[in-house]
Amino acid sequence: MIVPRLIERKRDGQALDPGELRELVLAYAEGQVPDYQMAALLMAVYFRGLDRTEMNALTSAMLDSGRRLDLSRIALPRIDKHSTGGVGDKVSIVLAPLIACLGVAVPMMSGRGLGHTGGTVDKLESIPGFRTALSLDEAERQIRKVGCAMLSQTNEIVPADRKLYALRDATATVEVIPLIASSIMSKKIAESLTGLVLDIKRGSGAFLPELEDELALAAAMIDLGAQHECPVVALLTAMDRPLGWACGNALEIAECVEILTGGGPADLLEVTLALGAEMLQLGAVCSTAAAARQMMSAAIASGRAMRKLEEIIVAQGGDKRVLSDPSRLPQASHRATFAAARDGIVQAVEPRAVGYGVIELGGGRRNMEDKVDPSVGYIVTAKPGDRVVRGQPLATIYARSAGDLGNGARALEQAIVIGDGSPEPLPLVSHRVTAHGVEVIA
Ligand code: URA
């Protein structure tokens, strides 16, 4: 294999053979192809795309770069949920324990921050001691015992995705349907699921802001699932504003705790319940969304879901005391309120500007070697459509220095637009996509 030849052919718009792609991906996972060549190929794919045969070959190669979880001895349905990525999207951290306490095994493999979006793995690692890089044996044992494990890609499980994911994050090559689909589906198929629910983000803060592309991404992932006997249901949910209030790793963990104690932002709860209802129905735990919602609300109200989160944290070496005392999470040394500059109506809270603001504060990576500061970020309580008066607090900035507070405020000045019109934010959950077609919900 001569890698520059493959890059050249993709650059010039030709298709790569499945065998060539496989050899390349496996060699890359084993460290035999340098990042600079893979980055060039990713950029060529960004501009030229991959056809269906190439996407299938890429997904299989990524899957076969490591081993799969063996959960065959678990009698329960094995259902996971994955998001295409958003700002303030902490749904997985609420859903995993919530669904696992209702008779479904949840093997959940997630990623780190990607582009302007945060990552579940970075958020979990803000809990002191929490380990996401479990070995295959540890993960299998924990899922049998606790019903859930929250994992990152490792050298054993989808190592090709671990490396490609980090490389795409640092080279602006995230927003491509076949790269997103193969990244997500290789991880999910490696989990040996009996069903998968996808949260496809819609709107200006999504990797693919156009509805047409979001539906094409859903179709591609449903098709990849079908090839591996994994039924997939996808919901399209709003990412034209951040989800919930907290944006930043430790702040988002604290917000998950609020939801599991019956509080927290209504939009986050609603998206969580909508996705959870699909998971419980896919797992045949209940036959209607209404019954599923009742079960989930009862599990939150009784504290069962919170106890399951505690079990997961303990099993993965984390400090469970963060659940009763969130001040044990990493705390930023500097805080400031961001207030409305005028009277009016909030027209927009742009997720990309907020997400890049978090990175600017140190809560995300600018290159592959960067360390993330878990303490920094924003609590943005303003939502599009809110009527506000001059001086009213819209957000709090959490930073490492007074200088960073200023930078954080500048990002919010870009993100939060106040005007006089009546904005029309996207419906929280707008479409449901399955192998049978697309249903418009709102
Ligand atoms: N989530 C993933 O795991 N991969 C992507 O490419 C995007 C979101």
Coordinates of C-alpha atoms and ligand atoms in Angstrom, one line a residue:
M1 CA 0.0 0.0 0.0
I2 CA 1.4 3.4 -1.0
V3 CA -0.6 5.8 1.2
P4 CA 0.1 9.0 -0.9
R5 CA -1.4 7.2 -3.9
L6 CA -4.6 6.6 -2.0
I7 CA -4.7 10.2 -0.8
E8 CA -4.2 11.4 -4.4
R9 CA -7.0 9.2 -5.7
K10 CA -9.4 10.3 -3.1
R11 CA -8.3 13.9 -3.6
D12 CA -9.1 13.5 -7.3
G13 CA -12.6 12.2 -6.6
Q14 CA -12.0 8.5 -7.2
A15 CA -13.4 5.7 -5.1
L16 CA -11.1 3.6 -3.0
D17 CA -11.5 -0.2 -3.0
P18 CA -12.9 -1.8 0.2
G19 CA -9.7 -3.8 0.6
E20 CA -7.5 -0.8 0.3
L21 CA -9.5 1.2 2.9
R22 CA -9.5 -1.7 5.3
E23 CA -5.7 -2.1 5.0
L24 CA -5.2 1.6 5.5
V25 CA -7.5 1.8 8.6
L26 CA -6.0 -1.3 10.2
A27 CA -2.5 -0.1 9.6
Y28 CA -3.4 3.4 11.0
A29 CA -4.8 1.8 14.1
E30 CA -1.6 -0.1 14.6
G31 CA 0.5 3.0 14.3
Q32 CA 2.0 2.1 10.9
V33 CA 0.5 5.2 9.1
P34 CA 1.4 8.6 10.5
D35 CA -1.3 11.1 11.5
Y36 CA -0.2 13.6 8.8
Q37 CA -1.1 11.1 6.0
M38 CA -4.3 10.2 7.6
A39 CA -5.2 13.9 8.2
A40 CA -4.6 14.5 4.4
L41 CA -6.9 11.6 3.5
L42 CA -9.6 12.8 5.9
M43 CA -9.5 16.2 4.3
A44 CA -9.8 14.6 0.9
V45 CA -12.8 12.6 2.2
Y46 CA -14.2 15.9 3.6
F47 CA -14.3 17.3 0.1
R48 CA -15.0 14.2 -2.0
G49 CA -17.1 12.1 0.3
L50 CA -17.3 8.3 0.4
D51 CA -19.8 6.2 -1.5
R52 CA -21.9 3.6 0.3
T53 CA -19.4 0.7 -0.4
E54 CA -16.6 2.8 0.9
M55 CA -18.5 3.8 4.0
N56 CA -19.5 0.2 4.7
A57 CA -15.8 -0.9 4.3
L58 CA -14.6 1.9 6.6
T59 CA -17.1 1.0 9.3
S60 CA -16.2 -2.7 9.2
A61 CA -12.5 -1.9 9.3
M62 CA -12.9 0.4 12.3
L63 CA -15.0 -2.3 14.0
D64 CA -12.4 -5.0 13.2
S65 CA -9.5 -2.8 14.4
G66 CA -10.4 -4.0 17.9
R67 CA -12.6 -6.6 19.7
R68 CA -16.3 -6.5 20.5
L69 CA -17.9 -6.7 23.9
D70 CA -19.2 -10.2 24.5
L71 CA -22.5 -9.7 26.3
S72 CA -24.1 -13.0 25.1
R73 CA -24.5 -14.2 28.7
I74 CA -26.7 -11.2 29.6
A75 CA -30.4 -12.1 29.3
L76 CA -31.5 -8.5 29.3
P77 CA -32.1 -6.4 26.2
R78 CA -28.9 -4.4 25.4
I79 CA -29.8 -0.9 24.3
D80 CA -27.6 2.2 23.9
K81 CA -28.2 5.8 22.8
H82 CA -25.7 8.0 20.9
S83 CA -25.9 11.6 19.9
T84 CA -24.3 13.2 16.8
G85 CA -23.0 15.9 19.1
G86 CA -24.2 19.1 20.7
V87 CA -23.5 21.9 23.1
G88 CA -24.8 21.3 26.6
D89 CA -25.8 17.8 25.5
K90 CA -25.4 15.7 28.6
V91 CA -28.4 13.4 28.0
S92 CA -26.3 10.2 28.0
I93 CA -25.2 10.8 31.6
V94 CA -28.8 11.0 32.8
L95 CA -30.1 8.3 30.4
A96 CA -27.6 5.5 31.1
P97 CA -28.4 5.0 34.8
L98 CA -32.1 5.8 34.2
I99 CA -32.6 3.1 31.6
A100 CA -30.2 0.6 33.4
C101 CA -32.3 0.8 36.5
L102 CA -35.4 -0.3 34.5
G103 CA -34.3 -3.7 33.3
V104 CA -32.2 -2.9 30.2
A105 CA -28.4 -3.4 30.0
V106 CA -26.7 -0.2 28.7
P107 CA -23.2 -0.7 27.3
M108 CA -22.4 3.0 26.5
M109 CA -19.2 3.9 24.6
S110 CA -18.8 7.6 24.0
G111 CA -16.2 10.1 22.8
R112 CA -14.4 13.2 24.0
G113 CA -15.2 16.7 22.9
L114 CA -15.4 17.0 19.1
G115 CA -15.3 20.2 17.2
H116 CA -17.4 22.8 19.1
T117 CA -19.3 20.1 21.0
G118 CA -18.5 18.6 24.4
G119 CA -18.0 14.8 24.9
T120 CA -19.5 12.5 27.4
V121 CA -16.1 11.0 28.3
D122 CA -14.6 14.4 29.2
K123 CA -17.7 15.2 31.3
L124 CA -17.5 11.9 33.2
E125 CA -13.8 12.3 33.8
S126 CA -14.5 15.5 35.7
I127 CA -15.8 13.3 38.5
P128 CA -12.6 12.7 40.6
G129 CA -11.3 9.2 40.0
F130 CA -13.8 8.2 37.3
R131 CA -12.2 5.8 34.8
T132 CA -13.7 5.5 31.3
A133 CA -10.9 3.5 29.7
L134 CA -12.0 0.1 31.1
S135 CA -10.6 -3.1 29.7
L136 CA -12.9 -5.3 27.7
D137 CA -13.0 -7.8 30.7
E138 CA -13.7 -5.0 33.2
A139 CA -16.5 -3.6 31.0
E140 CA -18.2 -7.0 30.5
R141 CA -18.0 -7.8 34.2
Q142 CA -19.4 -4.4 35.1
I143 CA -22.3 -4.6 32.7
R144 CA -23.2 -8.0 34.1
K145 CA -23.1 -6.7 37.6
V146 CA -24.3 -3.1 37.4
G147 CA -26.2 -3.2 34.1
C148 CA -24.2 -0.4 32.6
A149 CA -20.7 0.8 31.9
M150 CA -19.8 4.2 30.5
L151 CA -16.7 3.7 28.3
S152 CA -14.3 5.4 26.0
Q153 CA -12.7 3.9 22.9
T154 CA -9.5 2.1 23.9
N155 CA -6.7 0.1 22.3
E156 CA -8.9 -2.9 22.7
I157 CA -12.3 -1.6 21.5
V158 CA -12.5 0.4 18.3
P159 CA -8.9 1.7 18.5
A160 CA -9.3 3.0 14.9
D161 CA -12.2 5.3 16.0
R162 CA -10.2 6.4 19.1
K163 CA -7.4 7.7 16.8
L164 CA -9.5 9.0 13.9
Y165 CA -11.9 10.8 16.3
A166 CA -9.1 12.7 17.9
L167 CA -7.5 13.4 14.6
R168 CA -10.8 14.7 13.0
D169 CA -11.3 17.0 16.1
A170 CA -7.9 18.6 15.5
T171 CA -8.1 18.9 11.7
A172 CA -11.6 20.3 11.0
T173 CA -12.7 17.1 9.3
V174 CA -15.7 16.3 11.5
E175 CA -18.7 17.3 9.4
V176 CA -18.9 14.5 6.8
I177 CA -21.8 12.0 6.8
P178 CA -19.7 8.9 6.1
L179 CA -17.1 9.8 8.8
I180 CA -19.8 10.6 11.4
A181 CA -21.8 7.4 10.5
S182 CA -18.8 5.1 10.6
S183 CA -17.4 6.6 13.8
I184 CA -20.7 6.2 15.6
M185 CA -21.8 2.9 14.2
S186 CA -18.4 1.1 14.6
K187 CA -18.5 1.9 18.4
K188 CA -22.2 0.9 18.7
I189 CA -21.8 -2.4 16.8
A190 CA -18.8 -3.2 18.9
E191 CA -21.1 -3.0 22.0
S192 CA -23.1 -6.1 20.8
L193 CA -26.4 -4.2 21.1
T194 CA -29.9 -5.5 20.5
G195 CA -31.1 -2.0 19.7
L196 CA -29.8 1.6 19.3
V197 CA -31.4 5.0 19.7
L198 CA -29.8 7.9 17.9
D199 CA -30.1 11.5 18.8
I200 CA -29.5 13.4 15.5
K201 CA -29.0 17.0 16.3
R202 CA -30.7 19.6 14.1
G203 CA -30.0 23.3 13.5
S204 CA -27.2 25.8 13.5
G205 CA -25.2 24.1 16.3
A206 CA -25.3 20.6 14.7
F207 CA -22.4 19.3 12.7
L208 CA -24.9 19.0 9.8
P209 CA -27.2 22.0 10.1
E210 CA -29.4 21.1 7.1
L211 CA -32.4 18.9 7.6
E212 CA -31.7 17.0 4.3
D213 CA -28.2 16.0 5.6
E214 CA -29.6 15.0 9.0
L215 CA -32.1 12.7 7.4
A216 CA -29.4 11.3 5.1
L217 CA -27.2 10.7 8.1
A218 CA -30.0 8.9 9.9
A219 CA -30.7 6.7 6.9
A220 CA -27.0 5.8 6.6
M221 CA -26.7 4.8 10.3
I222 CA -30.0 2.8 10.2
D223 CA -28.7 1.0 7.1
L224 CA -25.3 0.2 8.8
G225 CA -27.3 -1.0 11.9
A226 CA -29.4 -3.3 9.7
Q227 CA -26.3 -4.8 8.1
H228 CA -25.1 -5.8 11.6
E229 CA -28.6 -6.9 12.9
C230 CA -28.9 -3.9 15.2
P231 CA -32.3 -2.2 14.9
V232 CA -31.9 1.6 15.0
V233 CA -34.5 4.4 15.9
A234 CA -33.4 8.0 15.3
L235 CA -35.0 11.1 16.8
L236 CA -34.1 14.5 15.4
T237 CA -33.7 17.0 18.2
A238 CA -33.0 20.7 18.4
M239 CA -29.5 22.1 18.5
D240 CA -30.2 25.7 17.5
R241 CA -29.6 26.6 21.1
P242 CA -27.6 24.8 23.8
L243 CA -29.5 21.9 25.6
G244 CA -30.1 22.7 29.2
W245 CA -28.2 25.4 31.0
A246 CA -24.7 24.1 31.7
C247 CA -22.0 24.0 29.1
G248 CA -18.6 22.8 30.4
N249 CA -17.6 19.4 31.8
A250 CA -18.0 19.5 35.6
L251 CA -20.9 22.0 35.3
E252 CA -22.8 19.5 33.1
I253 CA -22.3 16.7 35.6
A254 CA -23.8 18.9 38.3
E255 CA -26.8 19.6 36.0
C256 CA -27.3 15.8 35.4
V257 CA -27.4 15.4 39.2
E258 CA -30.1 18.1 39.3
I259 CA -32.2 16.3 36.8
L260 CA -31.9 13.0 38.7
T261 CA -33.1 14.7 41.8
G262 CA -36.2 16.0 40.0
G263 CA -35.0 19.5 39.1
G264 CA -32.9 20.9 36.3
P265 CA -33.9 22.5 32.9
A266 CA -37.1 21.3 31.3
D267 CA -35.7 21.0 27.8
L268 CA -33.0 18.6 29.0
L269 CA -35.5 16.5 30.8
E270 CA -37.9 16.4 27.8
V271 CA -35.2 15.3 25.3
T272 CA -34.0 12.7 27.8
L273 CA -37.5 11.2 28.3
A274 CA -38.2 11.2 24.5
L275 CA -35.0 9.2 23.8
G276 CA -35.5 7.0 26.9
A277 CA -39.0 6.1 25.8
E278 CA -37.6 4.9 22.5
M279 CA -34.9 2.8 24.4
L280 CA -37.5 1.2 26.6
Q281 CA -39.8 0.4 23.7
L282 CA -36.8 -1.0 21.6
G283 CA -36.0 -3.2 24.6
A284 CA -39.6 -4.3 24.9
V285 CA -39.7 -3.2 28.5
C286 CA -42.9 -1.3 27.6
S287 CA -45.1 -1.0 24.6
T288 CA -46.0 2.7 24.6
A289 CA -44.1 5.9 25.0
A290 CA -46.6 7.0 27.7
A291 CA -45.9 3.9 29.8
A292 CA -42.1 4.4 29.3
R293 CA -42.4 8.0 30.5
Q294 CA -44.3 7.0 33.6
M295 CA -41.6 4.4 34.5
M296 CA -38.8 6.9 34.0
S297 CA -40.5 9.6 36.0
A298 CA -41.1 7.1 38.8
A299 CA -37.5 6.0 38.7
I300 CA -36.3 9.6 39.1
A301 CA -38.8 10.4 41.8
S302 CA -38.0 7.3 43.9
G303 CA -34.2 7.9 43.6
R304 CA -33.6 4.6 41.8
A305 CA -32.0 6.3 38.8
M306 CA -29.7 8.3 41.1
R307 CA -28.7 5.1 43.0
K308 CA -27.8 3.5 39.7
L309 CA -25.6 6.4 38.8
E310 CA -23.9 6.1 42.2
E311 CA -23.3 2.4 41.5
I312 CA -21.8 3.2 38.1
I313 CA -19.5 5.9 39.6
V314 CA -18.3 3.6 42.3
A315 CA -17.7 0.7 39.9
Q316 CA -15.6 3.0 37.7
G317 CA -13.5 4.3 40.6
G318 CA -15.2 7.7 40.9
D319 CA -16.0 9.8 44.0
K320 CA -19.7 9.2 44.6
R321 CA -19.8 12.1 47.1
V322 CA -20.2 14.5 44.1
L323 CA -23.8 13.3 43.9
S324 CA -24.7 14.7 47.4
D325 CA -22.2 17.5 47.3
P326 CA -21.5 18.8 43.7
S327 CA -19.0 21.3 45.2
R328 CA -16.6 18.3 45.2
L329 CA -16.5 18.6 41.4
P330 CA -13.6 20.7 40.1
Q331 CA -14.5 24.4 40.8
A332 CA -13.3 27.4 38.7
S333 CA -11.5 30.0 40.6
H334 CA -13.2 32.9 38.8
R335 CA -16.9 33.6 38.1
A336 CA -18.8 36.5 36.6
T337 CA -22.4 37.2 35.7
F338 CA -23.2 38.1 32.1
A339 CA -26.1 40.5 31.8
A340 CA -28.4 41.7 29.1
A341 CA -27.1 44.8 27.4
R342 CA -30.6 46.0 26.5
D343 CA -34.3 45.3 26.9
G344 CA -35.9 43.0 24.4
I345 CA -36.5 39.4 23.4
V346 CA -33.7 36.8 23.2
Q347 CA -33.5 36.0 19.4
A348 CA -30.7 33.4 19.5
V349 CA -28.3 31.6 21.8
E350 CA -25.9 30.3 19.2
P351 CA -24.5 26.9 20.3
R352 CA -21.3 27.1 18.1
A353 CA -20.3 30.4 19.7
V354 CA -21.0 29.0 23.2
G355 CA -19.1 25.8 22.4
Y356 CA -16.1 27.6 21.0
G357 CA -16.3 29.9 24.1
V358 CA -16.0 26.8 26.3
I359 CA -12.9 25.7 24.3
E360 CA -11.5 29.2 24.6
L361 CA -11.9 29.0 28.4
G362 CA -9.9 25.8 28.4
G363 CA -12.8 23.3 28.6
G364 CA -12.0 21.7 25.2
R365 CA -9.0 21.0 23.0
R366 CA -7.3 23.1 20.3
N367 CA -4.9 20.2 19.5
M368 CA -4.7 16.5 20.2
E369 CA -2.3 16.9 23.1
D370 CA -4.3 19.6 25.0
K371 CA -5.5 18.8 28.5
V372 CA -9.1 19.8 29.3
D373 CA -9.9 22.0 32.4
P374 CA -13.1 20.3 33.7
S375 CA -14.0 23.3 35.9
V376 CA -14.7 26.0 33.3
G377 CA -17.6 26.9 31.1
Y378 CA -21.0 28.6 31.3
I379 CA -24.4 28.3 32.8
V380 CA -26.6 29.9 30.2
T381 CA -30.1 30.3 31.5
A382 CA -31.4 32.5 28.6
K383 CA -33.4 30.8 25.9
P384 CA -34.6 32.1 22.6
G385 CA -38.0 33.8 23.1
D386 CA -37.3 35.0 26.7
R387 CA -38.2 38.6 27.3
V388 CA -35.4 40.3 29.2
V389 CA -34.6 43.7 30.6
R390 CA -31.3 45.5 30.6
G391 CA -29.0 44.3 33.4
Q392 CA -30.8 41.0 33.8
P393 CA -28.5 38.0 34.3
L394 CA -28.4 35.7 31.3
A395 CA -25.5 33.5 32.1
T396 CA -22.6 32.9 34.5
I397 CA -19.1 32.5 33.2
Y398 CA -16.7 30.1 35.0
A399 CA -13.0 30.7 34.2
R400 CA -9.4 30.2 35.4
S401 CA -8.4 33.9 35.4
A402 CA -9.9 37.4 35.1
G403 CA -8.6 37.6 31.6
D404 CA -10.4 34.5 30.6
L405 CA -13.6 35.9 32.1
G406 CA -13.3 38.8 29.6
N407 CA -12.8 36.3 26.7
G408 CA -15.7 34.2 28.0
A409 CA -17.9 37.3 28.0
R410 CA -16.9 38.2 24.4
A411 CA -18.0 34.8 23.2
L412 CA -21.4 35.3 24.9
E413 CA -21.8 38.7 23.3
Q414 CA -21.6 36.9 19.9
A415 CA -23.8 34.0 21.1
I416 CA -26.7 35.7 22.8
V417 CA -28.6 38.0 20.4
I418 CA -31.3 40.3 21.9
G419 CA -33.7 42.0 19.5
D420 CA -37.4 42.8 19.1
G421 CA -38.7 40.0 16.9
S422 CA -40.4 36.7 17.9
P423 CA -37.9 34.0 17.2
E424 CA -39.1 30.5 16.2
P425 CA -36.8 28.0 17.8
L426 CA -36.9 24.5 16.4
P427 CA -39.2 22.0 18.1
L428 CA -37.3 20.0 20.7
V429 CA -38.1 16.7 19.0
S430 CA -39.1 17.1 15.4
H431 CA -38.7 13.8 13.5
R432 CA -38.6 10.1 14.2
V433 CA -36.7 7.9 11.6
T434 CA -36.7 4.2 11.4
A435 CA -36.0 1.6 8.7
H436 CA -39.7 2.1 7.7
G437 CA -39.4 5.8 7.0
V438 CA -39.6 9.3 8.5
E439 CA -42.4 10.5 10.8
V440 CA -42.7 14.2 11.4
I441 CA -43.5 14.7 15.1
A442 CA -43.6 18.5 15.3
Ligands
URA1 N1 -20.1 11.1 17.7 C1 -19.2 10.2 17.3 O1 -19.0 9.3 18.0 N2 -18.5 10.4 16.1 C2 -18.8 11.5 15.3 O2 -18.2 11.6 14.3 C3 -19.8 12.4 15.7 C4 -20.4 12.2 16.9

